[in-house]
Amino acid sequence: MTATLAPARVRHFVSLGDLTAEELELLMRDATGLKRDPIPADAPLRGRALGLIFEKPSLRTRVSFEMAMVQLGGHCAYMSPAEVGLGRRESVADVARVTSRYLDGIVLRTFAHETTEEFARSSSVPVINGLSDLSHPCQGLADVFTIRERKGTDRGVTVAYVGDGNNVCHSLMLGVALAGQTLRVATPAGYEPQQRYRERAAEIARRTGATVEIGRDPAAAVRGADVVYTDVWMSMGQEQEYERRRRAFQGYQVNADLLALAKRDAIVMHDLPAHRGEEITDDVIDGPQSVVFDQAENRLHAQKALVRWLLGAHR
Ligand code: CP
Ligand code: NVA
């Protein structure tokens, strides 16, 4: 029998819960430096390449990773679902083993979260979750960075999330928990964040002193908050549920009346793309409290810190 070597131990970024609070802090500081000085003279990722394997569409995630690698001296290889056929043309594990031989890291955007976990188990290079049905840690990283930039690192900062307890909500829960701040989530019945994320957020919060509360009432969540966050009511892959969801989320729109309950200097966040007129109104997303385009820009800075750390550590 031939012994096979397990892939060398490698750090992945499948969940924000993969980071310690100290690692998050280091990434945030590095992202601040990279925002100030975007093109490091030493081109730290020269000759290195990141693969992007996406089962779903993307604007921000794809372009921000591509530009992150350009600015750090490396390259990206984008692979569409039609080309790779992850799990259909070839097993997930075999795609991971092959791409590990060519690339220095892989960003995966999948439907099933298990696909990303399975890929990571067979990959000998870092795997970054570029969104799954369950989580969006790259968004969470940029969100923590944006909150920190606008509101500081004070433990008293309160974030209200109103809408669907989805992938973006799950990652925000872990991010705010790691940052030691307060998150109040309000969702309709049946659309709460999943138990495993509630438990993980609670576990992190016990260590960092954060508070994560889940409720039903948007007004209670938003009252006195420093940040008001929402995301679409229907995520990619849920198109069949549109009518049912639209009915369930009535009363969960972030509009001027709801925002008026937050602090006067509260900021409005949304990961984008937005379905204007559904989860958020035009006057709010285009209003003076909205930071959504800074938030989108921050994907670039936060991910540069992430890839420099993950890929740089695995030469
Ligand atoms: N926020 C976000 O991940 O956007 P894309 O789906 O366009 O990548
Ligand atoms: N919840 C959304 C986020 C898009 C970035 C979705 O999964 O479609």
Short mmCIF file of C-alpha atoms and ligand atoms in Angstrom, two decimals:
data_model
loop_
_atom_site.label_atom_id
_atom_site.label_comp_id
_atom_site.label_asym_id
_atom_site.label_seq_id
_atom_site.Cartn_x
_atom_site.Cartn_y
_atom_site.Cartn_z
CA MET A 1 0.00 0.00 0.00
CA THR A 2 1.33 3.42 -0.91
CA ALA A 3 1.21 5.99 1.87
CA THR A 4 -0.24 9.34 0.76
CA LEU A 5 0.81 12.55 2.32
CA ALA A 6 -2.01 14.71 3.63
CA PRO A 7 -1.79 18.26 2.25
CA ALA A 8 0.53 20.41 4.33
CA ARG A 9 -1.32 22.35 7.01
CA VAL A 10 -2.52 25.53 5.44
CA ARG A 11 -4.63 28.44 6.68
CA HIS A 12 -7.99 28.90 4.97
CA PHE A 13 -10.51 31.72 5.29
CA VAL A 14 -13.84 29.91 5.06
CA SER A 15 -15.44 31.67 8.00
CA LEU A 16 -14.67 34.82 9.97
CA GLY A 17 -14.68 32.46 12.94
CA ASP A 18 -11.39 31.07 11.52
CA LEU A 19 -9.70 34.26 12.82
CA THR A 20 -8.82 35.16 16.38
CA ALA A 21 -9.65 38.67 17.60
CA GLU A 22 -5.89 39.40 17.50
CA GLU A 23 -5.59 38.27 13.87
CA LEU A 24 -8.60 40.40 12.92
CA GLU A 25 -6.96 43.38 14.59
CA LEU A 26 -3.73 42.83 12.63
CA LEU A 27 -5.63 42.55 9.35
CA MET A 28 -7.55 45.74 10.11
CA ARG A 29 -4.31 47.63 10.79
CA ASP A 30 -2.74 46.26 7.63
CA ALA A 31 -5.83 47.23 5.62
CA THR A 32 -5.59 50.77 7.01
CA GLY A 33 -1.96 50.96 5.87
CA LEU A 34 -2.81 49.57 2.43
CA LYS A 35 -5.65 52.06 2.01
CA ARG A 36 -3.18 54.86 2.71
CA ASP A 37 -0.37 53.38 0.59
CA PRO A 38 -2.13 51.13 -1.96
CA ILE A 39 0.81 49.87 -4.03
CA PRO A 40 3.61 48.47 -1.85
CA ALA A 41 7.00 49.12 -3.48
CA ASP A 42 8.20 45.58 -2.70
CA ALA A 43 5.36 43.96 -4.74
CA PRO A 44 4.90 41.31 -2.02
CA LEU A 45 2.92 38.87 -4.22
CA ARG A 46 5.11 39.13 -7.35
CA GLY A 47 4.84 35.95 -9.43
CA ARG A 48 1.99 34.61 -7.34
CA ALA A 49 -1.53 33.87 -8.52
CA LEU A 50 -5.00 33.61 -7.05
CA GLY A 51 -7.69 31.52 -8.77
CA LEU A 52 -11.32 32.66 -8.69
CA ILE A 53 -13.83 29.82 -9.12
CA PHE A 54 -17.36 31.27 -9.06
CA GLU A 55 -20.67 29.38 -9.27
CA LYS A 56 -22.66 32.64 -8.95
CA PRO A 57 -22.39 36.13 -10.49
CA SER A 58 -20.26 38.83 -8.86
CA LEU A 59 -19.14 42.42 -9.39
CA ARG A 60 -17.44 43.53 -6.16
CA THR A 61 -15.86 40.25 -5.09
CA ARG A 62 -14.37 39.43 -8.46
CA VAL A 63 -13.06 42.90 -9.31
CA SER A 64 -11.76 43.67 -5.81
CA PHE A 65 -9.76 40.42 -5.68
CA GLU A 66 -8.43 40.98 -9.21
CA MET A 67 -7.29 44.50 -8.35
CA ALA A 68 -5.94 43.38 -4.96
CA MET A 69 -3.59 40.98 -6.75
CA VAL A 70 -2.61 43.57 -9.40
CA GLN A 71 -1.72 46.13 -6.71
CA LEU A 72 0.28 43.56 -4.71
CA GLY A 73 2.27 42.50 -7.80
CA GLY A 74 0.45 39.20 -8.49
CA HIS A 75 -2.18 37.85 -10.88
CA CYS A 76 -5.68 36.35 -10.90
CA ALA A 77 -7.17 33.54 -12.98
CA TYR A 78 -10.99 33.70 -13.16
CA MET A 79 -12.84 30.47 -13.91
CA SER A 80 -16.55 30.53 -14.73
CA PRO A 81 -18.93 27.74 -13.66
CA ALA A 82 -19.24 26.56 -17.27
CA GLU A 83 -15.48 25.97 -17.50
CA VAL A 84 -14.83 24.20 -14.22
CA GLY A 85 -18.07 22.29 -13.60
CA LEU A 86 -17.22 21.95 -9.91
CA GLY A 87 -18.59 18.58 -8.75
CA ARG A 88 -20.13 17.87 -12.16
CA ARG A 89 -17.35 17.71 -14.75
CA GLU A 90 -14.91 16.72 -12.03
CA SER A 91 -15.12 16.05 -8.31
CA VAL A 92 -14.67 19.00 -5.95
CA ALA A 93 -11.67 17.26 -4.35
CA ASP A 94 -9.94 16.68 -7.71
CA VAL A 95 -10.43 20.32 -8.78
CA ALA A 96 -8.89 21.36 -5.45
CA ARG A 97 -5.90 19.02 -5.88
CA VAL A 98 -5.24 20.21 -9.45
CA THR A 99 -5.66 23.94 -8.85
CA SER A 100 -3.38 23.65 -5.79
CA ARG A 101 -0.57 22.67 -8.22
CA TYR A 102 -0.93 25.85 -10.32
CA LEU A 103 -2.15 28.53 -7.98
CA ASP A 104 -1.11 30.05 -4.65
CA GLY A 105 -4.65 30.53 -3.35
CA ILE A 106 -8.27 30.03 -4.46
CA VAL A 107 -11.34 32.22 -3.96
CA LEU A 108 -14.51 30.14 -4.20
CA ARG A 109 -18.06 31.43 -4.59
CA THR A 110 -20.48 28.54 -4.19
CA PHE A 111 -24.10 27.70 -3.56
CA ALA A 112 -23.59 24.97 -0.93
CA HIS A 113 -21.28 26.01 1.89
CA GLU A 114 -20.22 22.34 2.13
CA THR A 115 -18.65 22.63 -1.35
CA THR A 116 -16.23 25.26 -0.03
CA GLU A 117 -15.50 23.19 3.09
CA GLU A 118 -14.92 20.08 0.96
CA PHE A 119 -12.66 22.03 -1.41
CA ALA A 120 -10.63 23.38 1.52
CA ARG A 121 -10.07 19.87 2.90
CA SER A 122 -8.35 18.81 -0.35
CA SER A 123 -6.54 22.06 -1.14
CA SER A 124 -2.89 22.48 -0.24
CA VAL A 125 -3.11 26.26 -0.83
CA PRO A 126 -5.29 28.74 1.10
CA VAL A 127 -8.99 28.74 0.20
CA ILE A 128 -10.96 31.96 0.64
CA ASN A 129 -14.76 31.84 0.84
CA GLY A 130 -15.94 34.49 -1.64
CA LEU A 131 -19.60 33.87 -0.53
CA SER A 132 -21.62 30.73 0.01
CA ASP A 133 -25.30 30.27 0.84
CA LEU A 134 -24.28 30.40 4.51
CA SER A 135 -21.58 33.00 4.83
CA HIS A 136 -19.69 35.88 3.26
CA PRO A 137 -16.59 36.41 5.39
CA CYS A 138 -14.82 38.75 2.91
CA GLN A 139 -17.82 41.06 3.17
CA GLY A 140 -17.72 40.73 6.96
CA LEU A 141 -14.06 41.71 6.98
CA ALA A 142 -14.74 44.86 4.94
CA ASP A 143 -17.77 45.62 7.11
CA VAL A 144 -15.76 45.51 10.34
CA PHE A 145 -13.16 47.71 8.63
CA THR A 146 -15.83 50.22 7.56
CA ILE A 147 -17.42 50.34 11.01
CA ARG A 148 -14.01 50.82 12.58
CA GLU A 149 -13.10 53.58 10.12
CA ARG A 150 -16.35 55.50 10.75
CA LYS A 151 -17.14 54.70 14.38
CA GLY A 152 -13.86 53.54 15.91
CA THR A 153 -13.12 50.46 17.97
CA ASP A 154 -15.06 51.51 21.06
CA ARG A 155 -16.98 48.66 22.67
CA GLY A 156 -20.04 50.91 22.92
CA VAL A 157 -20.58 50.93 19.14
CA THR A 158 -23.98 49.36 18.31
CA VAL A 159 -24.81 47.88 14.92
CA ALA A 160 -28.43 47.11 13.93
CA TYR A 161 -29.04 44.57 11.16
CA VAL A 162 -32.58 44.54 9.76
CA GLY A 163 -33.81 41.94 7.26
CA ASP A 164 -32.88 38.40 6.31
CA GLY A 165 -30.76 36.27 8.65
CA ASN A 166 -28.66 35.26 5.64
CA ASN A 167 -25.00 34.75 4.66
CA VAL A 168 -24.15 38.46 5.10
CA CYS A 169 -25.90 38.54 8.48
CA HIS A 170 -24.04 35.40 9.64
CA SER A 171 -20.64 36.91 8.80
CA LEU A 172 -21.58 40.27 10.33
CA MET A 173 -22.51 38.44 13.54
CA LEU A 174 -19.07 36.82 13.75
CA GLY A 175 -17.27 40.03 12.72
CA VAL A 176 -18.98 42.26 15.29
CA ALA A 177 -18.50 39.54 17.93
CA LEU A 178 -14.76 39.40 17.17
CA ALA A 179 -14.57 43.20 17.27
CA GLY A 180 -16.15 43.13 20.76
CA GLN A 181 -19.02 45.45 19.84
CA THR A 182 -22.83 45.13 19.93
CA LEU A 183 -25.05 43.72 17.19
CA ARG A 184 -28.86 43.74 17.30
CA VAL A 185 -30.47 41.64 14.56
CA ALA A 186 -34.17 41.94 13.62
CA THR A 187 -35.68 39.40 11.21
CA PRO A 188 -39.20 38.11 10.50
CA ALA A 189 -40.17 34.73 11.99
CA GLY A 190 -38.67 31.92 9.97
CA TYR A 191 -35.78 34.04 8.63
CA GLU A 192 -33.58 34.11 11.73
CA PRO A 193 -29.82 33.49 11.49
CA GLN A 194 -28.95 29.81 11.76
CA GLN A 195 -28.34 28.23 15.14
CA ARG A 196 -24.71 27.32 14.38
CA TYR A 197 -23.87 30.99 13.71
CA ARG A 198 -25.76 32.12 16.80
CA GLU A 199 -23.78 29.66 18.89
CA ARG A 200 -20.44 30.58 17.29
CA ALA A 201 -21.14 34.31 17.72
CA ALA A 202 -22.11 33.74 21.37
CA GLU A 203 -18.93 31.71 21.94
CA ILE A 204 -16.75 34.49 20.46
CA ALA A 205 -18.72 37.17 22.33
CA ARG A 206 -18.01 35.47 25.67
CA ARG A 207 -14.29 35.94 25.00
CA THR A 208 -14.39 39.47 23.54
CA GLY A 209 -17.15 41.02 25.66
CA ALA A 210 -19.39 41.58 22.62
CA THR A 211 -23.19 41.40 22.65
CA VAL A 212 -25.20 39.73 19.86
CA GLU A 213 -28.98 39.87 20.21
CA ILE A 214 -31.53 38.34 17.83
CA GLY A 215 -35.10 39.65 17.79
CA ARG A 216 -38.09 40.47 15.59
CA ASP A 217 -38.60 44.20 16.05
CA PRO A 218 -36.76 46.49 13.57
CA ALA A 219 -37.54 49.61 15.66
CA ALA A 220 -36.09 48.03 18.82
CA ALA A 221 -32.94 47.01 16.92
CA VAL A 222 -32.40 50.42 15.30
CA ARG A 223 -33.26 52.68 18.26
CA GLY A 224 -30.07 54.50 19.31
CA ALA A 225 -27.84 52.47 16.94
CA ASP A 226 -24.60 53.82 15.42
CA VAL A 227 -24.88 51.68 12.29
CA VAL A 228 -27.97 50.50 10.40
CA TYR A 229 -27.27 47.58 8.04
CA THR A 230 -29.50 45.71 5.62
CA ASP A 231 -29.19 43.22 2.76
CA VAL A 232 -31.51 41.85 0.07
CA TRP A 233 -34.59 39.85 1.06
CA MET A 234 -33.91 37.35 -1.75
CA SER A 235 -30.36 36.11 -2.16
CA MET A 236 -28.84 34.51 -5.24
CA GLY A 237 -30.42 31.07 -5.69
CA GLN A 238 -33.68 32.02 -3.90
CA GLU A 239 -35.45 33.46 -6.95
CA GLN A 240 -38.29 30.90 -6.64
CA GLU A 241 -39.12 32.25 -3.16
CA TYR A 242 -39.44 35.88 -4.25
CA GLU A 243 -43.18 36.41 -3.67
CA ARG A 244 -43.23 34.61 -0.32
CA ARG A 245 -40.20 36.55 0.88
CA ARG A 246 -41.51 39.91 -0.28
CA ARG A 247 -44.63 39.35 1.83
CA ALA A 248 -42.70 38.08 4.85
CA PHE A 249 -40.35 41.09 4.89
CA GLN A 250 -43.02 43.82 4.86
CA GLY A 251 -42.16 46.11 7.78
CA TYR A 252 -38.43 45.33 7.51
CA GLN A 253 -37.53 48.06 5.00
CA VAL A 254 -34.77 50.49 5.96
CA ASN A 255 -36.47 53.80 5.15
CA ALA A 256 -36.36 57.34 6.53
CA ASP A 257 -38.85 56.56 9.33
CA LEU A 258 -36.83 53.62 10.61
CA LEU A 259 -33.51 55.45 10.24
CA ALA A 260 -34.89 58.38 12.28
CA LEU A 261 -34.81 56.07 15.34
CA ALA A 262 -31.04 55.60 15.10
CA LYS A 263 -28.48 58.10 16.40
CA ARG A 264 -28.43 61.31 14.40
CA ASP A 265 -24.95 60.52 13.09
CA ALA A 266 -25.69 56.84 12.40
CA ILE A 267 -24.29 55.41 9.17
CA VAL A 268 -26.21 53.21 6.73
CA MET A 269 -24.55 50.10 5.32
CA HIS A 270 -25.49 47.57 2.61
CA ASP A 271 -23.18 45.01 1.03
CA LEU A 272 -24.72 45.56 -2.47
CA PRO A 273 -26.20 44.76 -4.90
CA ALA A 274 -29.29 46.48 -3.46
CA HIS A 275 -32.88 45.89 -4.49
CA ARG A 276 -33.93 49.54 -4.17
CA GLY A 277 -37.51 50.00 -3.03
CA GLU A 278 -37.49 46.63 -1.25
CA GLU A 279 -35.05 46.34 1.68
CA ILE A 280 -33.90 49.97 1.35
CA THR A 281 -35.36 53.15 -0.13
CA ASP A 282 -33.56 55.40 -2.62
CA ASP A 283 -33.54 58.38 -0.25
CA VAL A 284 -31.73 56.34 2.41
CA ILE A 285 -29.19 54.54 0.23
CA ASP A 286 -28.41 57.79 -1.63
CA GLY A 287 -28.71 59.97 1.49
CA PRO A 288 -26.01 61.67 3.55
CA GLN A 289 -25.81 58.86 6.13
CA SER A 290 -25.12 56.15 3.55
CA VAL A 291 -21.55 54.82 3.32
CA VAL A 292 -22.36 51.95 0.94
CA PHE A 293 -19.86 52.91 -1.77
CA ASP A 294 -17.04 53.43 0.75
CA GLN A 295 -18.02 50.04 2.12
CA ALA A 296 -17.75 48.53 -1.37
CA GLU A 297 -14.35 50.20 -1.86
CA ASN A 298 -13.19 48.77 1.46
CA ARG A 299 -13.56 45.24 0.06
CA LEU A 300 -10.37 46.00 -1.88
CA HIS A 301 -8.33 47.24 1.08
CA ALA A 302 -9.47 44.52 3.48
CA GLN A 303 -8.87 41.74 0.94
CA LYS A 304 -5.40 43.03 0.12
CA ALA A 305 -4.51 42.62 3.78
CA LEU A 306 -6.09 39.15 3.72
CA VAL A 307 -4.28 37.83 0.62
CA ARG A 308 -0.95 39.35 1.64
CA TRP A 309 -1.27 37.50 4.95
CA LEU A 310 -2.60 34.17 3.65
CA LEU A 311 -0.47 33.88 0.51
CA GLY A 312 2.60 35.59 1.87
CA ALA A 313 2.68 33.17 4.77
CA HIS A 314 2.74 30.16 2.43
CA ARG A 315 5.66 30.71 0.10
N1 CP B 1 -21.15 42.39 -1.99
C1 CP B 1 -20.76 41.48 -2.89
O1 CP B 1 -20.18 40.43 -2.56
O2 CP B 1 -21.00 41.82 -4.18
P1 CP B 1 -20.84 40.89 -5.47
O3 CP B 1 -21.88 39.82 -5.37
O4 CP B 1 -21.03 41.81 -6.63
O5 CP B 1 -19.46 40.28 -5.45
N1 NVA B 2 -27.18 37.85 0.43
C1 NVA B 2 -26.73 38.19 -0.90
C2 NVA B 2 -25.38 38.83 -0.85
C3 NVA B 2 -24.82 39.24 -2.17
C4 NVA B 2 -23.46 39.83 -2.06
C5 NVA B 2 -26.73 36.95 -1.77
O1 NVA B 2 -26.26 35.91 -1.30
O2 NVA B 2 -27.18 37.03 -2.91
#
